[in-house]
CSV table of C-alpha atoms in Angstrom, one decimal:
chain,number,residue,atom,x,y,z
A,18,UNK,CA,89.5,-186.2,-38.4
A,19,UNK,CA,90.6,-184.5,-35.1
A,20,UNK,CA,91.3,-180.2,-35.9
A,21,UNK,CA,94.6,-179.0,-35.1
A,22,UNK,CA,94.5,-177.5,-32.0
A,23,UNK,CA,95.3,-173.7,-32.5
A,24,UNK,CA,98.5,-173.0,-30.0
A,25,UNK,CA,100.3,-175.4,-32.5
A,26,UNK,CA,99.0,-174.1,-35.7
A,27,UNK,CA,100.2,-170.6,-34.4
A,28,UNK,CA,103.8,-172.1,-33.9
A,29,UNK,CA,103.4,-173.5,-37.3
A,30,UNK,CA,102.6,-170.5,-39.0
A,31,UNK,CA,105.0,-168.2,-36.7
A,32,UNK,CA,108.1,-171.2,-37.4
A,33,UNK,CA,106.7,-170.8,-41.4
A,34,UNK,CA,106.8,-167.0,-41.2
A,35,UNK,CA,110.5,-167.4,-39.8
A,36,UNK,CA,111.7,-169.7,-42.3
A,37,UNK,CA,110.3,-167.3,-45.2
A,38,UNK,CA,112.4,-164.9,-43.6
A,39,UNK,CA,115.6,-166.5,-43.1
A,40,UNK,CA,115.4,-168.3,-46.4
A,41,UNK,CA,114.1,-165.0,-48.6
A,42,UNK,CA,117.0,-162.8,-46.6
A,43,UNK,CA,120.2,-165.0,-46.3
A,44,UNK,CA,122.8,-163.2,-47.8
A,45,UNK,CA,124.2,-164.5,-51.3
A,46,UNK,CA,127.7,-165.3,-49.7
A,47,UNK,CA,127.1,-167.4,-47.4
A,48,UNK,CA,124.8,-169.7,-49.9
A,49,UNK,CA,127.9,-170.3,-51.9
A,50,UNK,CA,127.7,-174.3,-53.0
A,51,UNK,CA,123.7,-174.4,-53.2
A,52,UNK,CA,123.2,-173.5,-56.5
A,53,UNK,CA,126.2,-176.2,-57.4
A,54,UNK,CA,124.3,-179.2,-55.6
A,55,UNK,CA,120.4,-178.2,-56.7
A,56,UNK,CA,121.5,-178.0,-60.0
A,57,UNK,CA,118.7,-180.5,-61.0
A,58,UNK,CA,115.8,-178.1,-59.4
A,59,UNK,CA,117.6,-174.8,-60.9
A,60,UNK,CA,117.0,-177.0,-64.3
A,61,UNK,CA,113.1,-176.9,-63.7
A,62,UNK,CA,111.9,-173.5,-65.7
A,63,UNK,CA,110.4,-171.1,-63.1
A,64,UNK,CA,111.4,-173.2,-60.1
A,65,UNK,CA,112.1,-170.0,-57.9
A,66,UNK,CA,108.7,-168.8,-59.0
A,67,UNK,CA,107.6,-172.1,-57.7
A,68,UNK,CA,108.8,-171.7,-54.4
A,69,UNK,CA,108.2,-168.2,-53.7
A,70,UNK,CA,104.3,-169.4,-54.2
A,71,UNK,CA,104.4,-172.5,-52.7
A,72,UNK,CA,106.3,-170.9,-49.5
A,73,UNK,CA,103.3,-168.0,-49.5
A,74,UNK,CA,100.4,-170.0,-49.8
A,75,UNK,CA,102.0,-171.8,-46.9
A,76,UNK,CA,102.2,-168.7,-44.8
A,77,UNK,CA,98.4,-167.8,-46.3
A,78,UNK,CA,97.1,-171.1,-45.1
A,79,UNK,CA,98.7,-171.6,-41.7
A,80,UNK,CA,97.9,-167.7,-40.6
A,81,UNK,CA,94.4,-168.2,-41.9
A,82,UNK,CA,93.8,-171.4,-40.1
A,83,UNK,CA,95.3,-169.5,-37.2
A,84,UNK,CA,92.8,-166.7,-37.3
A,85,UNK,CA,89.8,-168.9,-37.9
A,86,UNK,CA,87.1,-167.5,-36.4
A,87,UNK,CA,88.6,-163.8,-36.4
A,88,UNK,CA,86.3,-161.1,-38.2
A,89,UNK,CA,88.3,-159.9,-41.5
A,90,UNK,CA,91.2,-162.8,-41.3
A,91,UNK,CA,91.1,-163.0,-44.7
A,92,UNK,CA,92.7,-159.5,-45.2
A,93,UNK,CA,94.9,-159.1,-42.4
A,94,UNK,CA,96.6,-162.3,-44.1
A,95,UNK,CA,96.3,-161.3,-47.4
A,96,UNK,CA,97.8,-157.6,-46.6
A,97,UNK,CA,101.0,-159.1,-44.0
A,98,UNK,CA,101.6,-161.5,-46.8
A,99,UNK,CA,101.5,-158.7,-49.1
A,100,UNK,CA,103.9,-156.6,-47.1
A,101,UNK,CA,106.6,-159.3,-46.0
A,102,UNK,CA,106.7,-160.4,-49.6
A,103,UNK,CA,107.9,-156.6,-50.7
A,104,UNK,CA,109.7,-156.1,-47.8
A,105,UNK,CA,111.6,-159.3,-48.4
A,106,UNK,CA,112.2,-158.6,-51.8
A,107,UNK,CA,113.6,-155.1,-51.0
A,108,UNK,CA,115.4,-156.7,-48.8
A,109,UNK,CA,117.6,-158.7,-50.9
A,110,UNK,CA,118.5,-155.7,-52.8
A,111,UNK,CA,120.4,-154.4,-49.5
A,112,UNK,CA,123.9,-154.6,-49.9
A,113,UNK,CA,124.3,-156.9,-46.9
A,114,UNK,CA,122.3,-159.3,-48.4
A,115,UNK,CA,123.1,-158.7,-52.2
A,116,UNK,CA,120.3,-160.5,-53.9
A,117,UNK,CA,117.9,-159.9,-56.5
A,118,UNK,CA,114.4,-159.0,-55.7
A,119,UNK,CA,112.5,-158.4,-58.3
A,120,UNK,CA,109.1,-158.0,-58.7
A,121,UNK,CA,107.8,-161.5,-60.8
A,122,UNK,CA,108.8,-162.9,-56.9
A,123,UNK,CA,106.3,-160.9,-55.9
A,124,UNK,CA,103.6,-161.3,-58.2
A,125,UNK,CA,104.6,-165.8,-57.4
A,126,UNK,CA,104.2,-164.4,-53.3
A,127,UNK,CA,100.9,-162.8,-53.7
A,128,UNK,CA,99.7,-165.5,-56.1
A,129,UNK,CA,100.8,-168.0,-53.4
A,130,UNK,CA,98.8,-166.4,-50.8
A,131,UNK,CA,95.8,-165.5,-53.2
A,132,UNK,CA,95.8,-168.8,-53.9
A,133,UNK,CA,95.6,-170.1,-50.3
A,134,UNK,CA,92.4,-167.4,-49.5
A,135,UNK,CA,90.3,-168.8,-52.0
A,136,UNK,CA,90.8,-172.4,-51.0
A,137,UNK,CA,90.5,-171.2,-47.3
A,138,UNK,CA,86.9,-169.6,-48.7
A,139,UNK,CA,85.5,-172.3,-50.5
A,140,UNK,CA,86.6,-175.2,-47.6
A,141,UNK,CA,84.9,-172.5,-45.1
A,142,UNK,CA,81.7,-172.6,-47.4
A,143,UNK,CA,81.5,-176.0,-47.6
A,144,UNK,CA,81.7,-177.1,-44.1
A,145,UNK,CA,79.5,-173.8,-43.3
């Protein structure tokens, strides 16, 4: 298997980082009709849990792939997942935006990316 070369894993984690963004700080008004045609997935208990991990252990994956080989990797992308995760989620409580952040979306974002170290650290082990 051929590694990713590491120009395009860092515009797939910067593209990642960008949709977390735009999709955690889109204001409620203008996602008027979503919740009317995902009503199957807004059926599944704890699906917004489940995508708040899954899109942070995406972030924690790509950025550590990204910064293989950097010294401390690990918590650089453990503590800028950390921080977009409560900045996002203070975000949606901005008038603009007019959300709900709440703080069991956090605890699914740094699960996500807590998740995404360890497996980082045990593949690293193995092929080390």
């Amino acid at each position: 298997m051929t590694a990713i070369p590491r120009r395009l894993l860092c515009a797939m984690a910067i593209t990642w980082t960008v949709l977390i963004l735009i999709g955690t700080l889109m204001p409620r008004r203008s996602m008027s009709g979503i919740d009317e045609k995902s009503g199957f997935f807004l059926e599944i208990p704890y699906f917004d849990k489940i995508v708040h991990f899954s899109m942070f252990a995406g972030f924690g994956l790509l950025w550590g792939l990204t910064l293989s080989g950097l010294r401390g990797r690990f918590w650089w992308v453990l503590v800028t997942g950390l921080a977009l995760g409560a900045l996002t989620e203070l975000g949606q409580t901005l008038p603009i935006i007019n959300r709900d952040g709440g703080w069991d979306d956090m605890a699914a974002d740094a699960l996500g990316i807590g998740v995404a170290m360890v497996a980082l650290m045990v593949v690293g082990r193995r092929r080390g």
